[in-house]
Amino acid sequence: MSFDDVLTDIGGFGIFQWKIITLVTIPPLAQCAILLSQVFIAGDGNHWCKVSQWQQEDCWQWNMTMEQCSDFKKTLSIPMNDDGTWSQCSKFNVSGMDLATAFEYSNWTGGEVISCDEGWEFDRSVFHSTIGEEWELVCEKAAIPNLIQSVYFFGYLVGSIAFGRLADRIGRHYTFMLGCTASGVFGMLTSLSPNVIVFTVLRFITAAASYGTTLMCFVIASEIVIPSQRVYTGVVMWMLFSVGYFFLSGTAFITYNWRILVAIIAIPYLAMIAAFPFLTESPRWLLSRDKGESAEKIIRKIARENKKELKEDVLGKLKRGDGNSLTAKSGKLLDLIRVPTMRWYMISMCYSWFVQGFVYFGLTLGTSNLGINVYVAFCLSGVMDLASHFLSIFTMKTFGRRWSASLLMLLAGISCFGSVIAPLGPWRLAVATIGKLAIATSFDIVYVYAGEILPTPLRAVGVGVCSVAARIGGIVAPLLLYLGTISESLPFILFATSSIIGGFLILILPETTNQPLPDTIEDTVNRKRAKKLKTSEKQEYTEIKRTEDTTV
């Protein structure tokens, strides 16, 4: 008897599961806010050189309003670019000249042009307080905010590996507790950063902890429900991730200080500390570690809360027939690639996840300027993300995991090609939006897909490895957009090509819809198109078992 059979008897999606899933959907919401907060805390508002000698002067004698006076001062002191905008990094040398004298020469074409030697003035009409303004990360320092975001994504990469491995060693529950606590504490400390170096380091640690926590949310939810309900648990969490768009946008709109914003979005993680006593360890993981007594206590708790009767012979059959002791001994990182079939599965999944991060963030950054208010635009982006989650449920239930992911990645690739030939304006925006919706939907599917293919002792670390690939894609995407300065169409061609290749490569994987979660490596390999293991794979797997048994 498998653990999925036991879940069916004691309630595969009852009160207990609803309680756990409700609690573990909070961290993904907070993770979205922390990830995308860079849009507001490092917003690139307009700025120009400060001319301190004119700051206290007004224009009352010329009957100008304050706004007209400000523009007039810029006209006299700031050069214009070829596109009609004010220069952000240079000014005319008006040293020793008062405003009245400059007014007498208001028709001048400007004197000597110098760099901003007195600092900058910032337009606060959109962003009231940013790290760019506080630490003057402009002009020759303008690349620093982008570097900070790259470091943040590198934190995701580290968190994917560290927390995945940790969860397979000490359990899902303790890893989740550690991640929530670290995310909340370091998130709060980030709001107190005295300089940009400390800020960057704290953002890195927060990124690793917050993403590791979200991975645990996904694994915990997947391991306590029956196969037919897993499609909902994974997608519901990413729906809450999309709700984070609105939480962040609303908080940023009413918060005038970036430090307060950073502190507020860390609060949900600290609030999760109160929920720790209501969470339990994954009984599936306990069984895979030969901790039958602890697993039995939790199984009885699930049955009790779901108001189901647990038959005593069920636990006996589970202990005798599930083969979990073997997976506990053979569940090592190397086993992801030691068996040929597993190796091909990991190649396909890692490339698919890379494409998700690569194309998703590429399209997001490439189409972010919609010509409307930044807060409204941010909410619209959240609406598209939210719609993708509903679409992913429909496609997975209708077409299964394999064909849904494949067709959506192909559609995203075709849309990227369409962005190359579509004229600027509404047509290109519409085509790019379709591409983003398609890739966001397939992102949901590959999360669920990976969790259903990987065996229990390798599930957390395997999803972590796949997530590393996605994080690399996210890091590469903004760098690739710089190629647009050479050829406007080149980034979209590369997005399209990689997505189409991924759409075909994912067909290597077996279908997993309504299939029980594999609890051993052999379970995963046996799924290969519903065929038996090849003789060479049997020998390889037997060798893994023999090697591990001799070391125990």
Coordinates of C-alpha atoms in Angstrom, one line a residue:
M1 CA 0.0 0.0 0.0
S2 CA 1.3 3.4 -0.9
F3 CA 1.0 6.7 1.1
D4 CA -1.4 8.0 -1.6
D5 CA -3.7 5.1 -0.8
V6 CA -3.6 6.0 2.9
L7 CA -4.4 9.6 2.1
T8 CA -7.4 8.5 0.1
D9 CA -8.7 6.7 3.2
I10 CA -8.1 9.5 5.7
G11 CA -9.1 12.4 3.5
G12 CA -7.1 13.4 0.5
F13 CA -8.2 17.1 0.6
G14 CA -10.0 17.6 3.9
I15 CA -10.0 20.1 6.8
F16 CA -6.4 19.3 7.6
Q17 CA -5.1 19.9 4.1
W18 CA -7.1 23.2 3.8
K19 CA -5.5 24.4 7.1
I20 CA -2.0 23.6 6.0
I21 CA -2.4 25.0 2.5
T22 CA -4.0 28.2 3.8
L23 CA -1.0 28.8 6.0
V24 CA 1.7 28.0 3.4
T25 CA 0.2 30.4 0.8
I26 CA 1.1 33.4 2.8
P27 CA 4.9 33.3 2.1
P28 CA 4.5 33.3 -1.7
L29 CA 2.6 36.6 -1.4
A30 CA 5.3 38.1 0.7
Q31 CA 8.0 36.7 -1.7
C32 CA 6.4 38.5 -4.7
A33 CA 6.4 41.8 -2.8
I34 CA 10.1 41.4 -1.7
L35 CA 11.2 40.4 -5.2
L36 CA 9.4 43.2 -7.1
S37 CA 9.9 45.9 -4.5
Q38 CA 13.0 47.0 -6.4
V39 CA 10.6 48.6 -8.9
F40 CA 9.6 51.1 -6.2
I41 CA 12.5 51.3 -3.8
A42 CA 15.0 51.8 -6.7
G43 CA 12.6 53.5 -9.1
D44 CA 14.4 55.5 -11.8
G45 CA 12.7 58.9 -11.4
N46 CA 13.8 61.9 -13.3
H47 CA 16.7 63.9 -11.9
W48 CA 19.0 66.8 -12.8
C49 CA 22.0 68.6 -11.5
K50 CA 21.6 70.7 -8.3
V51 CA 22.5 74.4 -8.6
S52 CA 22.6 75.3 -4.9
Q53 CA 23.2 79.0 -5.4
W54 CA 19.7 79.4 -7.0
Q55 CA 17.7 77.2 -4.6
Q56 CA 16.7 80.1 -2.3
E57 CA 15.8 82.4 -5.2
D58 CA 12.3 82.8 -6.5
C59 CA 10.7 84.3 -9.7
W60 CA 8.1 86.6 -8.2
Q61 CA 9.4 89.6 -10.1
W62 CA 8.6 87.9 -13.4
N63 CA 5.1 86.7 -12.3
M64 CA 6.0 83.0 -12.5
T65 CA 4.5 80.2 -10.6
M66 CA 6.7 77.8 -8.6
E67 CA 6.5 75.2 -11.3
Q68 CA 7.3 77.8 -14.0
C69 CA 10.2 79.1 -11.9
S70 CA 11.6 75.6 -11.5
D71 CA 11.5 75.0 -15.2
F72 CA 13.0 78.4 -15.9
K73 CA 16.0 77.6 -13.6
K74 CA 16.5 74.3 -15.4
T75 CA 16.4 76.2 -18.7
L76 CA 19.2 78.5 -17.6
S77 CA 21.4 75.8 -15.9
I78 CA 20.7 72.4 -17.5
P79 CA 21.5 71.4 -21.1
M80 CA 18.9 69.8 -23.3
N81 CA 19.3 66.4 -24.9
D82 CA 18.6 65.8 -28.6
D83 CA 15.2 64.2 -27.7
G84 CA 14.1 67.3 -25.8
T85 CA 14.7 66.0 -22.3
W86 CA 16.8 67.6 -19.6
S87 CA 20.4 66.3 -19.2
Q88 CA 20.6 64.2 -16.0
C89 CA 24.3 64.2 -15.5
S90 CA 25.6 67.7 -16.6
K91 CA 24.9 71.4 -16.2
F92 CA 26.1 74.7 -17.4
N93 CA 28.8 76.4 -15.3
V94 CA 26.8 79.3 -13.7
S95 CA 29.1 79.7 -10.8
G96 CA 29.0 83.2 -9.4
M97 CA 25.9 84.2 -11.4
D98 CA 22.7 85.0 -9.6
L99 CA 19.3 84.2 -11.2
A100 CA 18.5 87.9 -12.1
T101 CA 21.8 88.1 -14.1
A102 CA 21.1 84.8 -15.8
F103 CA 17.6 86.1 -16.7
E104 CA 19.2 89.1 -18.5
Y105 CA 20.9 86.5 -20.7
S106 CA 17.9 84.2 -21.0
N107 CA 18.5 83.8 -24.7
W108 CA 22.0 82.4 -24.3
T109 CA 22.8 79.0 -25.7
G110 CA 24.7 78.0 -22.5
G111 CA 28.2 78.3 -21.3
E112 CA 30.7 75.7 -20.2
V113 CA 29.2 72.3 -19.6
I114 CA 30.4 70.5 -16.4
S115 CA 29.4 67.4 -14.4
C116 CA 27.0 67.6 -11.4
D117 CA 29.5 68.7 -8.8
E118 CA 26.9 69.6 -6.1
G119 CA 24.7 66.6 -6.3
W120 CA 21.2 66.2 -7.8
E121 CA 17.6 67.2 -7.5
F122 CA 15.0 64.5 -7.9
D123 CA 11.5 64.6 -9.3
R124 CA 9.3 63.1 -6.5
S125 CA 6.0 63.1 -8.5
V126 CA 6.1 59.3 -8.9
F127 CA 8.6 58.0 -6.4
H128 CA 8.7 59.9 -3.1
S129 CA 11.8 58.1 -1.6
T130 CA 14.2 55.7 -3.2
I131 CA 17.7 54.3 -2.6
G132 CA 18.8 56.0 -5.8
E133 CA 18.0 59.4 -4.3
E134 CA 19.3 58.6 -0.8
W135 CA 22.6 57.2 -2.0
E136 CA 22.7 59.1 -5.3
L137 CA 22.9 56.0 -7.4
V138 CA 22.7 58.0 -10.7
C139 CA 24.9 58.8 -13.7
E140 CA 28.2 57.0 -13.1
K141 CA 26.5 54.9 -10.4
A142 CA 23.4 54.2 -12.4
A143 CA 24.3 50.6 -12.9
I144 CA 24.3 49.8 -9.2
P145 CA 20.5 49.2 -8.8
N146 CA 20.7 46.7 -11.6
L147 CA 23.7 45.0 -10.0
I148 CA 21.7 44.9 -6.7
Q149 CA 18.9 43.1 -8.5
S150 CA 21.4 40.6 -10.1
V151 CA 22.8 39.9 -6.6
Y152 CA 19.2 39.4 -5.4
F153 CA 18.6 36.8 -8.1
F154 CA 21.9 35.1 -7.2
G155 CA 20.4 34.8 -3.6
Y156 CA 17.6 32.9 -5.2
L157 CA 20.0 30.6 -6.8
V158 CA 21.8 29.9 -3.5
G159 CA 18.5 29.5 -1.7
S160 CA 17.3 27.0 -4.2
I161 CA 20.3 24.7 -3.6
A162 CA 20.7 25.2 0.2
F163 CA 17.1 25.0 1.2
G164 CA 16.3 22.1 -1.1
R165 CA 19.2 20.1 0.4
L166 CA 18.4 21.1 3.9
A167 CA 14.8 20.0 3.6
D168 CA 15.8 16.6 2.5
R169 CA 18.1 16.3 5.5
I170 CA 16.2 17.8 8.4
G171 CA 12.7 17.8 7.1
R172 CA 10.2 20.2 5.5
H173 CA 8.8 21.6 8.7
Y174 CA 12.1 22.8 10.3
T175 CA 13.4 24.2 7.0
F176 CA 10.1 26.1 6.5
M177 CA 10.4 27.6 10.1
L178 CA 14.0 28.6 9.5
G179 CA 13.2 30.2 6.1
C180 CA 10.2 32.3 7.5
T181 CA 12.2 33.5 10.5
A182 CA 15.2 34.5 8.4
S183 CA 13.1 36.2 5.7
G184 CA 11.3 38.3 8.3
V185 CA 14.3 39.2 10.4
F186 CA 16.7 40.1 7.5
G187 CA 13.8 41.8 5.7
M188 CA 13.4 44.1 8.6
L189 CA 17.1 44.7 9.0
T190 CA 17.2 45.7 5.3
S191 CA 15.0 48.7 6.1
L192 CA 17.8 49.9 8.5
S193 CA 20.6 49.7 6.0
P194 CA 23.1 52.5 6.5
N195 CA 24.7 52.2 3.0
V196 CA 24.3 50.5 -0.3
I197 CA 26.8 47.7 0.5
V198 CA 24.9 46.6 3.7
F199 CA 21.6 46.9 1.8
T200 CA 22.9 44.6 -1.0
V201 CA 24.2 41.9 1.4
L202 CA 20.9 41.9 3.4
R203 CA 18.9 41.7 0.1
F204 CA 20.9 38.7 -0.9
I205 CA 20.3 36.9 2.4
T206 CA 16.6 37.8 2.3
A207 CA 16.3 36.5 -1.3
A208 CA 17.9 33.1 -0.4
A209 CA 15.6 32.7 2.6
S210 CA 12.4 33.9 1.0
Y211 CA 12.8 31.7 -2.1
G212 CA 13.8 28.7 0.0
T213 CA 10.7 29.2 2.0
T214 CA 8.4 29.3 -1.0
L215 CA 10.0 26.1 -2.3
M216 CA 9.1 24.5 1.0
C217 CA 5.5 25.8 0.7
F218 CA 5.2 24.0 -2.7
V219 CA 6.7 20.7 -1.4
I220 CA 4.7 20.7 1.8
A221 CA 1.4 21.3 -0.1
S222 CA 2.2 18.7 -2.8
E223 CA 3.0 15.9 -0.3
I224 CA -0.2 16.0 1.8
V225 CA -2.9 15.8 -0.9
I226 CA -4.0 13.0 -3.3
P227 CA -2.9 13.1 -7.0
S228 CA -6.1 14.5 -8.4
Q229 CA -5.8 17.6 -6.2
R230 CA -2.2 18.5 -6.6
V231 CA -2.9 20.6 -9.6
Y232 CA -4.8 23.0 -7.3
T233 CA -2.3 23.2 -4.5
G234 CA 0.6 24.3 -6.6
V235 CA -1.4 26.8 -8.6
V236 CA -3.2 28.3 -5.6
M237 CA 0.2 29.3 -4.2
W238 CA 1.2 31.1 -7.3
M239 CA -2.2 32.8 -7.3
L240 CA -1.2 34.2 -4.0
F241 CA 2.1 35.2 -5.5
S242 CA 0.2 37.3 -8.0
V243 CA -1.9 38.9 -5.3
G244 CA 1.5 40.1 -4.0
Y245 CA 1.5 42.5 -7.0
F246 CA -1.5 44.3 -5.6
F247 CA -0.3 44.1 -2.0
L248 CA 3.0 45.7 -3.0
S249 CA 1.5 48.3 -5.4
G250 CA -1.0 49.5 -2.8
T251 CA 1.5 49.6 0.0
A252 CA 4.0 51.5 -2.2
F253 CA 1.3 54.0 -3.2
I254 CA 0.5 54.9 0.4
T255 CA 4.0 54.7 1.7
Y256 CA 6.3 57.6 1.0
N257 CA 9.5 56.1 2.4
W258 CA 11.3 53.2 0.9
R259 CA 12.5 52.0 4.4
I260 CA 8.9 51.8 5.7
L261 CA 7.9 49.9 2.5
V262 CA 10.7 47.3 3.0
A263 CA 9.7 46.8 6.7
I264 CA 6.0 46.4 5.9
I265 CA 6.5 43.7 3.3
A266 CA 8.6 41.7 5.7
I267 CA 5.8 41.5 8.3
P268 CA 4.0 38.5 6.8
Y269 CA 7.0 36.3 7.3
L270 CA 7.3 37.3 11.0
A271 CA 3.5 36.7 11.4
M272 CA 4.1 33.1 10.2
I273 CA 6.0 32.4 13.4
A274 CA 2.6 32.2 15.2
A275 CA 1.5 29.5 12.7
F276 CA 4.4 27.1 13.4
P277 CA 2.6 25.1 16.1
F278 CA -0.3 24.4 13.6
L279 CA 2.0 22.9 11.0
T280 CA 3.4 19.4 11.0
E281 CA 6.2 17.5 9.3
S282 CA 5.4 15.8 6.0
P283 CA 4.5 12.2 6.8
R284 CA 5.6 11.2 3.4
W285 CA 9.1 12.5 4.2
L286 CA 9.1 10.8 7.6
L287 CA 8.3 7.5 5.9
S288 CA 11.1 8.0 3.4
R289 CA 13.5 8.5 6.4
D290 CA 12.3 5.3 8.2
K291 CA 10.6 7.4 10.9
G292 CA 7.4 5.3 10.9
E293 CA 6.3 6.1 14.5
S294 CA 6.4 9.9 13.9
A295 CA 4.6 9.4 10.6
E296 CA 2.0 7.3 12.3
K297 CA 1.2 10.1 14.7
I298 CA 0.7 12.6 12.0
I299 CA -1.4 10.2 9.9
R300 CA -3.7 9.7 12.9
K301 CA -3.9 13.5 13.3
I302 CA -4.9 13.9 9.7
A303 CA -7.6 11.3 10.0
R304 CA -8.9 12.8 13.2
E305 CA -9.1 16.4 11.8
N306 CA -10.7 15.2 8.6
K307 CA -13.2 13.1 10.7
K308 CA -12.2 9.9 9.0
E309 CA -11.7 6.4 10.5
L310 CA -8.2 5.0 10.3
K311 CA -8.0 1.2 10.1
E312 CA -5.2 -0.3 12.1
D313 CA -4.2 -2.7 9.3
V314 CA -3.6 0.3 7.0
L315 CA -0.5 1.4 8.9
G316 CA 0.8 -2.1 9.0
K317 CA 0.5 -2.5 5.2
L318 CA 2.1 0.9 4.7
K319 CA 5.2 0.0 6.7
R320 CA 5.6 -3.4 5.1
G321 CA 4.9 -2.5 1.5
D322 CA 6.0 1.0 0.5
G323 CA 9.8 0.4 0.1
N324 CA 10.5 3.8 1.8
S325 CA 13.5 2.5 3.7
L326 CA 15.3 2.0 0.4
T327 CA 14.7 5.6 -0.8
A328 CA 16.0 6.9 2.5
K329 CA 19.4 5.3 1.8
S330 CA 19.5 6.1 -1.9
G331 CA 18.2 9.7 -1.9
K332 CA 21.3 11.6 -2.8
L333 CA 21.9 14.5 -5.1
L334 CA 24.0 12.3 -7.4
D335 CA 21.1 10.0 -7.9
L336 CA 19.4 12.7 -10.0
I337 CA 21.8 11.8 -12.9
R338 CA 23.1 8.3 -12.1
V339 CA 20.2 6.5 -13.7
P340 CA 20.0 7.3 -17.5
T341 CA 16.3 8.0 -17.6
M342 CA 16.5 10.3 -14.6
R343 CA 19.4 12.1 -16.2
W344 CA 17.3 12.8 -19.3
Y345 CA 14.4 13.9 -17.2
M346 CA 16.6 16.4 -15.3
I347 CA 18.1 17.8 -18.6
S348 CA 14.6 18.4 -19.9
M349 CA 13.2 19.9 -16.7
C350 CA 16.3 22.1 -16.0
Y351 CA 16.2 23.5 -19.6
S352 CA 12.4 24.1 -19.3
W353 CA 12.8 26.0 -16.1
F354 CA 15.7 28.0 -17.6
V355 CA 13.4 29.0 -20.4
Q356 CA 10.6 30.0 -18.0
G357 CA 12.9 32.4 -16.1
F358 CA 14.7 33.6 -19.3
V359 CA 11.6 34.4 -21.3
Y360 CA 9.3 35.5 -18.5
F361 CA 11.6 38.1 -17.1
G362 CA 12.8 39.1 -20.6
L363 CA 9.3 39.8 -21.7
T364 CA 8.4 41.5 -18.4
L365 CA 11.4 43.9 -18.6
G366 CA 11.0 44.4 -22.4
T367 CA 7.3 45.4 -22.2
S368 CA 7.2 47.2 -18.9
N369 CA 6.8 50.7 -20.3
L370 CA 3.1 50.9 -21.2
G371 CA 2.9 54.7 -21.1
I372 CA 0.6 54.8 -18.0
N373 CA 1.0 55.4 -14.3
V374 CA 3.6 53.0 -12.9
Y375 CA 1.3 51.8 -10.1
V376 CA -1.5 51.1 -12.6
A377 CA 0.9 49.4 -14.9
F378 CA 2.2 47.2 -12.1
C379 CA -1.4 46.1 -11.2
L380 CA -2.1 45.3 -14.8
S381 CA 1.0 43.0 -14.8
G382 CA -0.4 41.4 -11.7
V383 CA -3.8 40.8 -13.5
M384 CA -2.0 39.0 -16.3
D385 CA -0.1 36.8 -13.8
L386 CA -3.3 36.0 -12.0
A387 CA -5.1 35.1 -15.2
S388 CA -2.2 32.7 -16.1
H389 CA -2.9 30.7 -12.9
F390 CA -6.6 30.1 -13.8
L391 CA -5.5 29.2 -17.3
S392 CA -2.9 26.7 -16.0
I393 CA -5.6 24.8 -14.0
F394 CA -7.8 24.6 -17.1
T395 CA -5.0 23.4 -19.4
M396 CA -3.6 20.9 -16.9
K397 CA -7.0 19.4 -16.3
T398 CA -7.9 19.4 -20.0
F399 CA -4.7 18.5 -21.8
G400 CA -2.5 17.1 -19.0
R401 CA 0.9 18.4 -17.8
R402 CA 3.1 17.3 -20.8
W403 CA 1.1 18.7 -23.7
S404 CA 0.0 21.8 -21.8
A405 CA 3.6 22.9 -21.0
S406 CA 4.8 22.0 -24.5
L407 CA 2.1 23.9 -26.4
L408 CA 2.3 27.0 -24.2
M409 CA 6.1 27.2 -24.6
L410 CA 5.6 26.9 -28.4
L411 CA 3.0 29.7 -28.3
A412 CA 5.3 31.9 -26.2
G413 CA 8.0 31.4 -28.8
I414 CA 5.7 32.2 -31.7
S415 CA 4.6 35.3 -29.9
C416 CA 8.2 36.4 -29.5
F417 CA 8.7 36.0 -33.2
G418 CA 5.5 38.0 -33.7
S419 CA 7.0 40.8 -31.6
V420 CA 9.8 41.2 -34.1
I421 CA 7.5 41.8 -37.1
A422 CA 4.6 43.6 -35.3
P423 CA 4.6 47.4 -35.6
L424 CA 5.3 49.5 -32.5
G425 CA 2.3 50.3 -30.5
P426 CA -0.9 48.4 -29.6
W427 CA -0.1 45.5 -32.0
R428 CA 3.3 44.7 -30.6
L429 CA 2.0 45.2 -27.0
A430 CA -0.8 42.7 -27.8
V431 CA 1.5 40.1 -29.2
A432 CA 4.0 40.4 -26.4
T433 CA 1.2 40.2 -23.8
I434 CA 0.0 36.9 -25.3
G435 CA 3.6 35.6 -25.1
K436 CA 3.9 36.7 -21.4
L437 CA 0.6 35.1 -20.6
A438 CA 1.7 31.8 -22.2
I439 CA 5.1 31.6 -20.5
A440 CA 3.6 32.6 -17.1
T441 CA 1.0 29.8 -17.5
S442 CA 3.7 27.2 -18.4
F443 CA 5.7 28.4 -15.4
D444 CA 2.9 27.2 -13.2
I445 CA 2.7 23.9 -15.0
V446 CA 6.5 23.0 -14.8
Y447 CA 6.4 23.7 -11.0
V448 CA 3.6 21.1 -10.6
Y449 CA 5.2 18.8 -13.2
A450 CA 8.6 18.6 -11.5
G451 CA 7.1 17.8 -8.1
E452 CA 5.1 15.0 -9.6
I453 CA 8.1 13.4 -11.5
L454 CA 10.7 13.5 -8.8
P455 CA 10.7 10.8 -6.0
T456 CA 10.1 11.8 -2.4
P457 CA 13.7 11.7 -1.1
L458 CA 14.9 13.8 -4.1
R459 CA 11.8 16.0 -4.6
A460 CA 12.9 19.1 -2.6
V461 CA 16.5 19.0 -3.8
G462 CA 15.4 18.2 -7.4
V463 CA 13.0 21.2 -7.5
G464 CA 15.8 23.3 -6.0
V465 CA 18.1 22.3 -8.9
C466 CA 15.5 23.1 -11.4
S467 CA 14.9 26.4 -9.7
V468 CA 18.6 27.2 -10.0
A469 CA 18.2 26.9 -13.8
A470 CA 15.2 29.3 -13.7
R471 CA 17.2 31.8 -11.6
I472 CA 20.1 31.6 -14.2
G473 CA 17.5 32.4 -16.8
G474 CA 16.3 35.4 -14.8
I475 CA 19.8 36.7 -14.4
V476 CA 20.6 36.3 -18.1
A477 CA 17.4 38.0 -19.4
P478 CA 18.1 41.6 -18.4
L479 CA 21.7 41.3 -19.7
L480 CA 20.4 40.0 -23.0
L481 CA 18.2 43.0 -23.4
Y482 CA 21.3 45.1 -23.8
L483 CA 21.7 43.4 -27.1
G484 CA 18.7 45.5 -28.2
T485 CA 21.1 48.4 -28.6
I486 CA 22.8 46.5 -31.4
S487 CA 19.7 45.0 -32.9
E488 CA 16.2 45.7 -31.6
S489 CA 14.9 42.3 -32.7
L490 CA 17.8 40.1 -31.5
P491 CA 16.6 39.6 -27.9
F492 CA 13.1 38.5 -29.1
I493 CA 14.6 36.1 -31.6
L494 CA 16.7 34.5 -28.8
F495 CA 13.6 34.4 -26.5
A496 CA 11.6 32.8 -29.3
T497 CA 14.2 30.2 -30.2
S498 CA 14.9 29.0 -26.7
S499 CA 11.1 28.7 -25.9
I500 CA 10.4 26.7 -29.0
I501 CA 13.3 24.3 -28.3
G502 CA 12.0 23.9 -24.8
G503 CA 8.5 23.2 -26.1
F504 CA 9.8 20.2 -28.0
L505 CA 12.3 19.0 -25.3
I506 CA 9.7 18.8 -22.6
L507 CA 8.0 16.0 -24.6
I508 CA 10.8 13.7 -23.2
L509 CA 8.9 13.7 -19.9
P510 CA 6.1 11.2 -19.1
E511 CA 2.6 12.3 -18.3
T512 CA 1.8 12.5 -14.6
T513 CA -1.8 13.7 -14.5
N514 CA -3.7 11.8 -11.7
Q515 CA -0.7 9.5 -11.1
P516 CA 0.5 8.8 -7.5
L517 CA 3.6 10.6 -6.4
P518 CA 6.7 8.4 -6.9
D519 CA 8.2 7.5 -3.5
T520 CA 11.3 5.8 -4.9
I521 CA 13.7 6.4 -7.8
E522 CA 12.5 3.2 -9.3
D523 CA 8.9 4.5 -9.2
T524 CA 10.0 7.5 -11.3
V525 CA 12.0 5.5 -13.8
N526 CA 9.2 3.0 -14.2
R527 CA 6.9 5.7 -15.4
K528 CA 8.8 6.0 -18.7
R529 CA 6.0 5.9 -21.2
A530 CA 4.4 3.1 -19.0
K531 CA 7.2 0.7 -20.0
K532 CA 9.3 -1.5 -17.8
L533 CA 12.9 -0.5 -16.9
K534 CA 15.5 -1.4 -19.3
T535 CA 18.0 -4.0 -18.2
S536 CA 20.8 -1.5 -18.0
E537 CA 18.7 0.7 -15.7
K538 CA 17.8 -2.2 -13.5
Q539 CA 21.5 -3.0 -13.0
E540 CA 22.3 0.7 -12.4
Y541 CA 19.5 1.0 -9.8
T542 CA 20.5 -2.3 -8.2
E543 CA 24.0 -1.0 -7.9
I544 CA 22.8 2.2 -6.2
K545 CA 20.9 0.0 -3.7
R546 CA 23.8 -2.3 -3.0
T547 CA 26.3 0.5 -2.5
E548 CA 24.0 2.4 -0.1
D549 CA 23.1 -0.8 1.9
T550 CA 26.8 -1.6 2.5
T551 CA 27.4 1.9 3.9
V552 CA 24.5 1.8 6.4

